[in-house]
PDB file of C-alpha atoms and ligand atoms in Angstrom:
ATOM      1  CA  MET B   1       0.000   0.000   0.000  1.00  0.00           C
ATOM      2  CA  ARG B   2       2.655   2.406   1.109  1.00  0.00           C
ATOM      3  CA  GLY B   3       4.846   1.407  -1.843  1.00  0.00           C
ATOM      4  CA  SER B   4       2.085   2.077  -4.330  1.00  0.00           C
ATOM      5  CA  LEU B   5       1.404   5.497  -2.785  1.00  0.00           C
ATOM      6  CA  VAL B   6       5.056   6.406  -3.225  1.00  0.00           C
ATOM      7  CA  LEU B   7       4.863   5.096  -6.771  1.00  0.00           C
ATOM      8  CA  ALA B   8       1.727   7.148  -7.451  1.00  0.00           C
ATOM      9  CA  GLY B   9       3.533  10.204  -6.084  1.00  0.00           C
ATOM     10  CA  LEU B  10       6.398   9.575  -8.451  1.00  0.00           C
ATOM     11  CA  PHE B  11       4.016   9.343 -11.383  1.00  0.00           C
ATOM     12  CA  VAL B  12       2.350  12.614 -10.441  1.00  0.00           C
ATOM     13  CA  SER B  13       5.620  14.496 -10.122  1.00  0.00           C
ATOM     14  CA  ALA B  14       6.938  12.918 -13.325  1.00  0.00           C
ATOM     15  CA  SER B  15       3.894  14.060 -15.276  1.00  0.00           C
ATOM     16  CA  VAL B  16       4.047  17.570 -13.800  1.00  0.00           C
ATOM     17  CA  PHE B  17       7.642  17.686 -14.880  1.00  0.00           C
ATOM     18  CA  ALA B  18       6.797  16.476 -18.380  1.00  0.00           C
ATOM     19  CA  GLN B  19       4.191  19.232 -18.750  1.00  0.00           C
ATOM     20  CA  THR B  20       6.521  22.110 -17.904  1.00  0.00           C
ATOM     21  CA  PRO B  21       7.126  23.767 -21.271  1.00  0.00           C
ATOM     22  CA  SER B  22      10.689  24.399 -22.375  1.00  0.00           C
ATOM     23  CA  PRO B  23      11.639  28.084 -22.697  1.00  0.00           C
ATOM     24  CA  GLN B  24      11.263  27.826 -26.495  1.00  0.00           C
ATOM     25  CA  GLU B  25       7.769  26.313 -26.093  1.00  0.00           C
ATOM     26  CA  ARG B  26       6.875  29.012 -23.583  1.00  0.00           C
ATOM     27  CA  LEU B  27       8.082  31.682 -26.027  1.00  0.00           C
ATOM     28  CA  LYS B  28       5.701  30.333 -28.706  1.00  0.00           C
ATOM     29  CA  GLU B  29       2.819  30.016 -26.235  1.00  0.00           C
ATOM     30  CA  ILE B  30       3.177  33.706 -25.378  1.00  0.00           C
ATOM     31  CA  SER B  31       3.512  34.728 -29.049  1.00  0.00           C
ATOM     32  CA  ALA B  32       0.107  33.192 -29.736  1.00  0.00           C
ATOM     33  CA  ASP B  33      -1.614  35.241 -27.010  1.00  0.00           C
ATOM     34  CA  PRO B  34      -1.623  39.042 -27.559  1.00  0.00           C
ATOM     35  CA  VAL B  35      -2.396  39.849 -23.902  1.00  0.00           C
ATOM     36  CA  ALA B  36       0.376  37.600 -22.605  1.00  0.00           C
ATOM     37  CA  LEU B  37       2.736  39.020 -25.216  1.00  0.00           C
ATOM     38  CA  ARG B  38       2.051  42.588 -24.092  1.00  0.00           C
ATOM     39  CA  ALA B  39       2.716  41.585 -20.474  1.00  0.00           C
ATOM     40  CA  ALA B  40       5.936  39.766 -21.430  1.00  0.00           C
ATOM     41  CA  VAL B  41       7.214  42.785 -23.388  1.00  0.00           C
ATOM     42  CA  ASP B  42       6.530  45.073 -20.399  1.00  0.00           C
ATOM     43  CA  ALA B  43       8.200  42.669 -17.968  1.00  0.00           C
ATOM     44  CA  GLY B  44      11.116  42.269 -20.388  1.00  0.00           C
ATOM     45  CA  LYS B  45      11.669  46.008 -20.433  1.00  0.00           C
ATOM     46  CA  ARG B  46      12.123  45.969 -16.649  1.00  0.00           C
ATOM     47  CA  VAL B  47      14.459  42.962 -16.755  1.00  0.00           C
ATOM     48  CA  THR B  48      16.648  44.634 -19.395  1.00  0.00           C
ATOM     49  CA  PHE B  49      17.193  47.785 -17.344  1.00  0.00           C
ATOM     50  CA  PHE B  50      20.787  46.724 -16.745  1.00  0.00           C
ATOM     51  CA  CYS B  51      21.382  45.374 -20.263  1.00  0.00           C
ATOM     52  CA  ALA B  52      20.666  48.860 -21.633  1.00  0.00           C
ATOM     53  CA  ASN B  53      24.110  50.011 -20.462  1.00  0.00           C
ATOM     54  CA  CYS B  54      25.597  48.137 -23.378  1.00  0.00           C
ATOM     55  CA  HIS B  55      22.722  47.165 -25.697  1.00  0.00           C
ATOM     56  CA  GLY B  56      21.027  50.581 -25.586  1.00  0.00           C
ATOM     57  CA  ASP B  57      17.597  51.549 -24.303  1.00  0.00           C
ATOM     58  CA  ASP B  58      15.630  49.912 -27.082  1.00  0.00           C
ATOM     59  CA  GLY B  59      18.175  47.278 -28.037  1.00  0.00           C
ATOM     60  CA  ILE B  60      20.051  49.623 -30.352  1.00  0.00           C
ATOM     61  CA  SER B  61      23.610  49.467 -29.116  1.00  0.00           C
ATOM     62  CA  LYS B  62      25.819  52.509 -28.715  1.00  0.00           C
ATOM     63  CA  THR B  63      29.062  50.550 -29.096  1.00  0.00           C
ATOM     64  CA  PRO B  64      30.430  49.050 -32.342  1.00  0.00           C
ATOM     65  CA  ASP B  65      31.295  45.629 -30.907  1.00  0.00           C
ATOM     66  CA  VAL B  66      28.026  45.206 -29.027  1.00  0.00           C
ATOM     67  CA  PRO B  67      25.221  43.794 -31.198  1.00  0.00           C
ATOM     68  CA  ASN B  68      21.848  45.437 -31.698  1.00  0.00           C
ATOM     69  CA  LEU B  69      19.169  43.215 -30.219  1.00  0.00           C
ATOM     70  CA  ALA B  70      16.178  45.215 -31.499  1.00  0.00           C
ATOM     71  CA  GLY B  71      14.187  43.400 -34.160  1.00  0.00           C
ATOM     72  CA  GLN B  72      16.105  40.163 -33.663  1.00  0.00           C
ATOM     73  CA  ASN B  73      14.031  36.975 -33.917  1.00  0.00           C
ATOM     74  CA  PRO B  74      12.846  36.039 -30.409  1.00  0.00           C
ATOM     75  CA  ALA B  75      13.656  32.319 -30.751  1.00  0.00           C
ATOM     76  CA  TYR B  76      17.157  33.254 -31.853  1.00  0.00           C
ATOM     77  CA  LEU B  77      17.677  35.600 -28.896  1.00  0.00           C
ATOM     78  CA  LEU B  78      16.480  32.920 -26.513  1.00  0.00           C
ATOM     79  CA  GLU B  79      18.782  30.319 -28.051  1.00  0.00           C
ATOM     80  CA  GLN B  80      21.821  32.624 -27.781  1.00  0.00           C
ATOM     81  CA  ILE B  81      20.947  33.369 -24.152  1.00  0.00           C
ATOM     82  CA  ARG B  82      20.805  29.610 -23.555  1.00  0.00           C
ATOM     83  CA  LYS B  83      24.188  29.182 -25.266  1.00  0.00           C
ATOM     84  CA  PHE B  84      25.845  31.833 -23.080  1.00  0.00           C
ATOM     85  CA  GLY B  85      24.316  30.194 -19.999  1.00  0.00           C
ATOM     86  CA  ALA B  86      25.575  26.756 -21.059  1.00  0.00           C
ATOM     87  CA  GLY B  87      29.037  28.041 -21.999  1.00  0.00           C
ATOM     88  CA  GLU B  88      28.533  27.054 -25.656  1.00  0.00           C
ATOM     89  CA  ARG B  89      29.051  30.679 -26.680  1.00  0.00           C
ATOM     90  CA  LYS B  90      31.912  32.535 -25.057  1.00  0.00           C
ATOM     91  CA  ASP B  91      31.866  36.031 -23.650  1.00  0.00           C
ATOM     92  CA  PRO B  92      32.991  36.357 -20.021  1.00  0.00           C
ATOM     93  CA  PHE B  93      30.639  39.195 -19.240  1.00  0.00           C
ATOM     94  CA  MET B  94      27.545  37.836 -20.983  1.00  0.00           C
ATOM     95  CA  GLN B  95      28.054  34.338 -19.558  1.00  0.00           C
ATOM     96  CA  GLY B  96      28.105  35.659 -16.001  1.00  0.00           C
ATOM     97  CA  LEU B  97      25.178  37.987 -16.523  1.00  0.00           C
ATOM     98  CA  ILE B  98      22.849  35.474 -18.140  1.00  0.00           C
ATOM     99  CA  LYS B  99      23.220  33.028 -15.241  1.00  0.00           C
ATOM    100  CA  VAL B 100      21.153  35.301 -12.990  1.00  0.00           C
ATOM    101  CA  LEU B 101      18.158  35.325 -15.347  1.00  0.00           C
ATOM    102  CA  LYS B 102      15.378  32.821 -14.639  1.00  0.00           C
ATOM    103  CA  ASP B 103      13.811  30.918 -17.562  1.00  0.00           C
ATOM    104  CA  GLU B 104      10.693  33.104 -17.601  1.00  0.00           C
ATOM    105  CA  GLU B 105      12.829  36.275 -17.570  1.00  0.00           C
ATOM    106  CA  ARG B 106      14.844  34.990 -20.539  1.00  0.00           C
ATOM    107  CA  VAL B 107      11.601  34.536 -22.471  1.00  0.00           C
ATOM    108  CA  GLN B 108      10.462  38.052 -21.511  1.00  0.00           C
ATOM    109  CA  VAL B 109      13.791  39.587 -22.561  1.00  0.00           C
ATOM    110  CA  ALA B 110      13.554  37.864 -25.951  1.00  0.00           C
ATOM    111  CA  HIS B 111      10.021  39.157 -26.525  1.00  0.00           C
ATOM    112  CA  TYR B 112      10.974  42.656 -25.425  1.00  0.00           C
ATOM    113  CA  TYR B 113      13.902  43.078 -27.821  1.00  0.00           C
ATOM    114  CA  ALA B 114      12.054  41.359 -30.672  1.00  0.00           C
ATOM    115  CA  SER B 115       9.229  43.898 -30.311  1.00  0.00           C
ATOM    116  CA  LYS B 116      11.571  46.825 -31.087  1.00  0.00           C
ATOM    117  CA  THR B 117      12.682  47.902 -34.543  1.00  0.00           C
ATOM    118  CA  VAL B 118      16.245  48.350 -35.676  1.00  0.00           C
ATOM    119  CA  PRO B 119      17.015  51.257 -38.020  1.00  0.00           C
ATOM    120  CA  PRO B 120      19.395  50.587 -40.944  1.00  0.00           C
ATOM    121  CA  SER B 121      22.878  52.152 -40.723  1.00  0.00           C
ATOM    122  CA  LYS B 122      25.082  53.573 -43.475  1.00  0.00           C
ATOM    123  CA  GLY B 123      27.193  51.107 -45.455  1.00  0.00           C
ATOM    124  CA  ASN B 124      30.174  51.997 -47.651  1.00  0.00           C
ATOM    125  CA  PRO B 125      28.559  52.321 -51.121  1.00  0.00           C
ATOM    126  CA  ALA B 126      31.732  51.099 -52.835  1.00  0.00           C
ATOM    127  CA  LEU B 127      31.540  47.749 -51.009  1.00  0.00           C
ATOM    128  CA  ILE B 128      27.807  47.050 -51.096  1.00  0.00           C
ATOM    129  CA  PRO B 129      27.559  45.413 -54.576  1.00  0.00           C
ATOM    130  CA  HIS B 130      30.289  42.852 -53.803  1.00  0.00           C
ATOM    131  CA  GLY B 131      28.755  42.198 -50.387  1.00  0.00           C
ATOM    132  CA  LYS B 132      25.346  41.647 -51.942  1.00  0.00           C
ATOM    133  CA  GLU B 133      26.736  39.225 -54.510  1.00  0.00           C
ATOM    134  CA  LEU B 134      28.466  37.119 -51.842  1.00  0.00           C
ATOM    135  CA  PHE B 135      25.473  37.183 -49.521  1.00  0.00           C
ATOM    136  CA  THR B 136      23.180  36.046 -52.327  1.00  0.00           C
ATOM    137  CA  LYS B 137      25.519  33.207 -53.225  1.00  0.00           C
ATOM    138  CA  LEU B 138      26.485  31.938 -49.775  1.00  0.00           C
ATOM    139  CA  CYS B 139      24.073  33.118 -47.111  1.00  0.00           C
ATOM    140  CA  VAL B 140      20.621  33.832 -48.472  1.00  0.00           C
ATOM    141  CA  ARG B 141      19.307  30.264 -48.261  1.00  0.00           C
ATOM    142  CA  CYS B 142      19.378  30.390 -44.463  1.00  0.00           C
ATOM    143  CA  HIS B 143      19.271  34.085 -43.542  1.00  0.00           C
ATOM    144  CA  GLY B 144      16.633  34.951 -46.157  1.00  0.00           C
ATOM    145  CA  GLU B 145      16.384  37.358 -49.064  1.00  0.00           C
ATOM    146  CA  ASN B 146      16.206  40.460 -46.851  1.00  0.00           C
ATOM    147  CA  ALA B 147      18.580  39.035 -44.213  1.00  0.00           C
ATOM    148  CA  ARG B 148      15.786  38.976 -41.661  1.00  0.00           C
ATOM    149  CA  GLY B 149      16.402  35.343 -40.755  1.00  0.00           C
ATOM    150  CA  GLY B 150      13.707  33.423 -38.918  1.00  0.00           C
ATOM    151  CA  ASP B 151      13.544  31.242 -35.802  1.00  0.00           C
ATOM    152  CA  LEU B 152      17.071  29.942 -35.241  1.00  0.00           C
ATOM    153  CA  TYR B 153      18.525  31.881 -38.184  1.00  0.00           C
ATOM    154  CA  ALA B 154      19.683  35.294 -37.031  1.00  0.00           C
ATOM    155  CA  ARG B 155      18.418  38.528 -38.453  1.00  0.00           C
ATOM    156  CA  LEU B 156      21.479  40.289 -39.918  1.00  0.00           C
ATOM    157  CA  ALA B 157      19.800  43.321 -41.517  1.00  0.00           C
ATOM    158  CA  GLY B 158      20.758  46.548 -39.712  1.00  0.00           C
ATOM    159  CA  GLN B 159      23.415  44.894 -37.525  1.00  0.00           C
ATOM    160  CA  LYS B 160      26.620  46.804 -36.695  1.00  0.00           C
ATOM    161  CA  VAL B 161      29.536  46.424 -39.144  1.00  0.00           C
ATOM    162  CA  PRO B 162      32.312  45.763 -36.574  1.00  0.00           C
ATOM    163  CA  TYR B 163      30.221  43.188 -34.720  1.00  0.00           C
ATOM    164  CA  LEU B 164      29.386  41.421 -37.995  1.00  0.00           C
ATOM    165  CA  GLN B 165      33.039  41.396 -39.074  1.00  0.00           C
ATOM    166  CA  VAL B 166      34.348  39.960 -35.818  1.00  0.00           C
ATOM    167  CA  THR B 167      31.539  37.412 -35.577  1.00  0.00           C
ATOM    168  CA  ILE B 168      31.867  36.111 -39.135  1.00  0.00           C
ATOM    169  CA  GLN B 169      35.638  35.793 -38.709  1.00  0.00           C
ATOM    170  CA  ARG B 170      35.149  33.826 -35.482  1.00  0.00           C
ATOM    171  CA  TYR B 171      32.980  31.237 -37.209  1.00  0.00           C
ATOM    172  CA  ARG B 172      35.422  30.996 -40.112  1.00  0.00           C
ATOM    173  CA  ASP B 173      38.535  30.746 -37.956  1.00  0.00           C
ATOM    174  CA  GLY B 174      37.149  28.101 -35.604  1.00  0.00           C
ATOM    175  CA  THR B 175      38.236  30.037 -32.518  1.00  0.00           C
ATOM    176  CA  GLY B 176      35.671  28.268 -30.319  1.00  0.00           C
ATOM    177  CA  ILE B 177      34.113  31.587 -29.326  1.00  0.00           C
ATOM    178  CA  ARG B 178      31.175  31.043 -31.687  1.00  0.00           C
ATOM    179  CA  ASN B 179      30.444  27.445 -32.609  1.00  0.00           C
ATOM    180  CA  ASN B 180      28.209  26.362 -35.423  1.00  0.00           C
ATOM    181  CA  GLN B 181      29.027  23.811 -38.092  1.00  0.00           C
ATOM    182  CA  LEU B 182      26.740  25.354 -40.733  1.00  0.00           C
ATOM    183  CA  MET B 183      28.339  28.765 -40.237  1.00  0.00           C
ATOM    184  CA  ALA B 184      31.860  27.320 -40.294  1.00  0.00           C
ATOM    185  CA  ILE B 185      31.148  25.798 -43.707  1.00  0.00           C
ATOM    186  CA  ALA B 186      29.354  28.877 -45.100  1.00  0.00           C
ATOM    187  CA  THR B 187      32.168  31.260 -44.127  1.00  0.00           C
ATOM    188  CA  ALA B 188      35.152  29.053 -45.057  1.00  0.00           C
ATOM    189  CA  PRO B 189      35.684  30.573 -48.547  1.00  0.00           C
ATOM    190  CA  LEU B 190      35.619  34.197 -47.329  1.00  0.00           C
ATOM    191  CA  LYS B 191      38.652  36.507 -47.234  1.00  0.00           C
ATOM    192  CA  ASN B 192      38.652  39.388 -44.728  1.00  0.00           C
ATOM    193  CA  ASP B 193      37.802  41.875 -47.516  1.00  0.00           C
ATOM    194  CA  ASP B 194      34.813  39.755 -48.506  1.00  0.00           C
ATOM    195  CA  ILE B 195      33.607  39.792 -44.901  1.00  0.00           C
ATOM    196  CA  THR B 196      33.920  43.586 -44.747  1.00  0.00           C
ATOM    197  CA  ALA B 197      31.875  43.869 -47.945  1.00  0.00           C
ATOM    198  CA  ILE B 198      29.143  41.553 -46.646  1.00  0.00           C
ATOM    199  CA  ALA B 199      28.982  43.493 -43.362  1.00  0.00           C
ATOM    200  CA  ASN B 200      28.592  46.802 -45.237  1.00  0.00           C
ATOM    201  CA  TYR B 201      25.811  45.306 -47.334  1.00  0.00           C
ATOM    202  CA  LEU B 202      23.952  43.895 -44.320  1.00  0.00           C
ATOM    203  CA  THR B 203      24.120  46.966 -42.078  1.00  0.00           C
ATOM    204  CA  GLN B 204      22.193  49.169 -44.528  1.00  0.00           C
ATOM    205  CA  LEU B 205      19.308  46.725 -45.068  1.00  0.00           C
ATOM    206  CA  PRO B 206      16.014  47.776 -43.456  1.00  0.00           C
TER     207      PRO B 206
HETATM  208  C1  HEC N 301      28.987  45.114 -20.445  1.00  0.00           C
HETATM  209  C2  HEC N 301      28.240  45.132 -21.658  1.00  0.00           C
HETATM  210  C3  HEC N 301      27.019  44.194 -21.795  1.00  0.00           C
HETATM  211  C4  HEC N 301      25.912  44.119 -20.975  1.00  0.00           C
HETATM  212  C5  HEC N 301      25.629  44.900 -19.684  1.00  0.00           C
HETATM  213  C6  HEC N 301      25.026  43.141 -21.591  1.00  0.00           C
HETATM  214  N1  HEC N 301      25.576  42.676 -22.747  1.00  0.00           N
HETATM  215 FE1  HEC N 301      24.725  41.314 -24.020  1.00  0.00          FE
HETATM  216  N2  HEC N 301      26.367  41.366 -25.202  1.00  0.00           N
HETATM  217  C7  HEC N 301      27.500  42.145 -24.972  1.00  0.00           C
HETATM  218  C8  HEC N 301      28.500  41.843 -25.983  1.00  0.00           C
HETATM  219  C9  HEC N 301      29.879  42.469 -26.112  1.00  0.00           C
HETATM  220  C10 HEC N 301      27.928  40.861 -26.835  1.00  0.00           C
HETATM  221  C11 HEC N 301      28.581  40.205 -28.051  1.00  0.00           C
HETATM  222  C12 HEC N 301      29.436  39.050 -27.621  1.00  0.00           C
HETATM  223  C13 HEC N 301      30.089  38.410 -28.813  1.00  0.00           C
HETATM  224  O1  HEC N 301      30.937  39.070 -29.422  1.00  0.00           O
HETATM  225  O2  HEC N 301      29.708  37.297 -29.172  1.00  0.00           O
HETATM  226  C14 HEC N 301      26.587  40.596 -26.318  1.00  0.00           C
HETATM  227  C15 HEC N 301      25.693  39.695 -26.899  1.00  0.00           C
HETATM  228  C16 HEC N 301      24.399  39.479 -26.466  1.00  0.00           C
HETATM  229  C17 HEC N 301      23.440  38.625 -27.132  1.00  0.00           C
HETATM  230  C18 HEC N 301      23.633  37.877 -28.444  1.00  0.00           C
HETATM  231  C19 HEC N 301      23.109  38.713 -29.608  1.00  0.00           C
HETATM  232  C20 HEC N 301      23.369  38.157 -30.964  1.00  0.00           C
HETATM  233  O3  HEC N 301      23.054  38.842 -31.943  1.00  0.00           O
HETATM  234  O4  HEC N 301      23.876  37.046 -31.091  1.00  0.00           O
HETATM  235  C21 HEC N 301      22.293  38.645 -26.384  1.00  0.00           C
HETATM  236  C22 HEC N 301      20.998  37.922 -26.676  1.00  0.00           C
HETATM  237  C23 HEC N 301      22.546  39.513 -25.252  1.00  0.00           C
HETATM  238  N3  HEC N 301      23.830  40.010 -25.325  1.00  0.00           N
HETATM  239  C24 HEC N 301      21.621  39.788 -24.252  1.00  0.00           C
HETATM  240  C25 HEC N 301      21.899  40.569 -23.127  1.00  0.00           C
HETATM  241  C26 HEC N 301      20.985  40.727 -22.011  1.00  0.00           C
HETATM  242  C27 HEC N 301      19.604  40.102 -21.931  1.00  0.00           C
HETATM  243  C28 HEC N 301      21.613  41.543 -21.110  1.00  0.00           C
HETATM  244  C29 HEC N 301      21.101  41.987 -19.737  1.00  0.00           C
HETATM  245  C30 HEC N 301      20.657  40.923 -18.840  1.00  0.00           C
HETATM  246  C31 HEC N 301      22.902  41.906 -21.663  1.00  0.00           C
HETATM  247  N4  HEC N 301      23.050  41.288 -22.872  1.00  0.00           N
HETATM  248  C32 HEC N 301      23.813  42.756 -21.051  1.00  0.00           C
HETATM  249  C33 HEC N 301      27.659  43.064 -23.962  1.00  0.00           C
HETATM  250  C34 HEC N 301      26.790  43.283 -22.906  1.00  0.00           C
HETATM  251  C1  HEC N 302      23.086  26.541 -43.678  1.00  0.00           C
HETATM  252  C2  HEC N 302      22.542  27.706 -43.002  1.00  0.00           C
HETATM  253  C3  HEC N 302      23.396  28.972 -42.911  1.00  0.00           C
HETATM  254  C4  HEC N 302      24.100  29.591 -43.922  1.00  0.00           C
HETATM  255  C5  HEC N 302      24.246  29.171 -45.377  1.00  0.00           C
HETATM  256  C6  HEC N 302      24.651  30.792 -43.324  1.00  0.00           C
HETATM  257  N1  HEC N 302      24.282  30.889 -42.007  1.00  0.00           N
HETATM  258 FE1  HEC N 302      24.797  32.386 -40.698  1.00  0.00          FE
HETATM  259  N2  HEC N 302      23.885  31.393 -39.181  1.00  0.00           N
HETATM  260  C7  HEC N 302      23.264  30.169 -39.293  1.00  0.00           C
HETATM  261  C8  HEC N 302      22.921  29.701 -37.964  1.00  0.00           C
HETATM  262  C9  HEC N 302      22.219  28.398 -37.619  1.00  0.00           C
HETATM  263  C10 HEC N 302      23.377  30.695 -37.058  1.00  0.00           C
HETATM  264  C11 HEC N 302      23.342  30.646 -35.513  1.00  0.00           C
HETATM  265  C12 HEC N 302      24.673  30.028 -35.069  1.00  0.00           C
HETATM  266  C13 HEC N 302      24.942  30.108 -33.593  1.00  0.00           C
HETATM  267  O1  HEC N 302      24.107  29.683 -32.792  1.00  0.00           O
HETATM  268  O2  HEC N 302      26.018  30.627 -33.237  1.00  0.00           O
HETATM  269  C14 HEC N 302      23.975  31.740 -37.863  1.00  0.00           C
HETATM  270  C15 HEC N 302      24.524  32.906 -37.315  1.00  0.00           C
HETATM  271  C16 HEC N 302      25.105  33.912 -38.062  1.00  0.00           C
HETATM  272  C17 HEC N 302      25.624  35.152 -37.508  1.00  0.00           C
HETATM  273  C18 HEC N 302      25.582  35.557 -36.044  1.00  0.00           C
HETATM  274  C19 HEC N 302      24.481  36.553 -35.800  1.00  0.00           C
HETATM  275  C20 HEC N 302      24.398  37.030 -34.390  1.00  0.00           C
HETATM  276  O3  HEC N 302      24.079  38.211 -34.185  1.00  0.00           O
HETATM  277  O4  HEC N 302      24.599  36.238 -33.464  1.00  0.00           O
HETATM  278  C21 HEC N 302      26.133  35.876 -38.556  1.00  0.00           C
HETATM  279  C22 HEC N 302      26.774  37.248 -38.476  1.00  0.00           C
HETATM  280  C23 HEC N 302      25.930  35.083 -39.755  1.00  0.00           C
HETATM  281  N3  HEC N 302      25.289  33.902 -39.416  1.00  0.00           N
HETATM  282  C24 HEC N 302      26.328  35.469 -41.022  1.00  0.00           C
HETATM  283  C25 HEC N 302      26.278  34.637 -42.156  1.00  0.00           C
HETATM  284  C26 HEC N 302      26.878  34.960 -43.414  1.00  0.00           C
HETATM  285  C27 HEC N 302      27.613  36.254 -43.716  1.00  0.00           C
HETATM  286  C28 HEC N 302      26.669  33.883 -44.243  1.00  0.00           C
HETATM  287  C29 HEC N 302      27.158  33.685 -45.664  1.00  0.00           C
HETATM  288  C30 HEC N 302      28.580  33.818 -45.854  1.00  0.00           C
HETATM  289  C31 HEC N 302      25.882  32.908 -43.489  1.00  0.00           C
HETATM  290  N4  HEC N 302      25.686  33.398 -42.214  1.00  0.00           N
HETATM  291  C32 HEC N 302      25.439  31.698 -44.005  1.00  0.00           C
HETATM  292  C33 HEC N 302      22.987  29.490 -40.460  1.00  0.00           C
HETATM  293  C34 HEC N 302      23.528  29.781 -41.691  1.00  0.00           C
END
């Protein structure tokens, strides 16, 4: 009798556990509910009070090597936050900071930044045609025609040139700071000048 009660208890806790949505599932749940989305965006704004020091008030960064987060795909933001937390993406500051965020706060942060819009920046007109040609050949099939990405593919349109340059080089050079097999393959043929051209093309896209 006692044994079966314990067993029943185990079943109950196991099923409760199984029903807890993952952060990515929770993100989608909230996206489908306009009232919940509004609340998540508002909560996210409060959580990101400290992040604004580097990423800017509305996710538009003031520093060249800090990425804009505004307009980024929410699932992508959440996945990068997970990667920092798990040590799969390296940045000493971000890794430490992300550890203090609870799962629900991570979801709120992602919705908050995704709800903002990122303005295009100026690209060097002399480099844009070459950048466009390379992007169309090597990148468009994942990041999309307008470089807006989708789900786990990053939005690149409107991103900062220096951040794009450094990031693309990290994937290509296999430094271990950014790890992704698909990106390692896609960037392998690029010279530094090619990367600069692509970055100048991407930054001026709306
Ligand atoms: C001291 C400056 C600083 C602060 C404060 C900061 N970040 Fe960052 N963040 C960075 C830098 C630098 C990077 C880029 C790291 C790299 O080169 O990969 C980054 C990258 C990110 C990325 C990845 C974006 C992408 O396009 O891949 C996310 C998401 C992010 N930060 C979220 C946050 C959140 C949420 C907070 C607040 C809880 C925060 N950051 C606070 C400096 C900061
Ligand atoms: C086969 C699909 C694929 C192709 C092709 C591809 N990418 Fe990516 N890209 C990804 C994925 C997946 C990620 C997320 C990787 C991660 O988690 O670090 C990514 C991330 C990035 C990032 C990081 C964005 C950020 O803010 O964190 C940049 C920059 C980027 N890609 C540029 C490019 C460029 C430039 C090309 C063409 C030379 C390209 N990608 C081709 C799939 C692809």
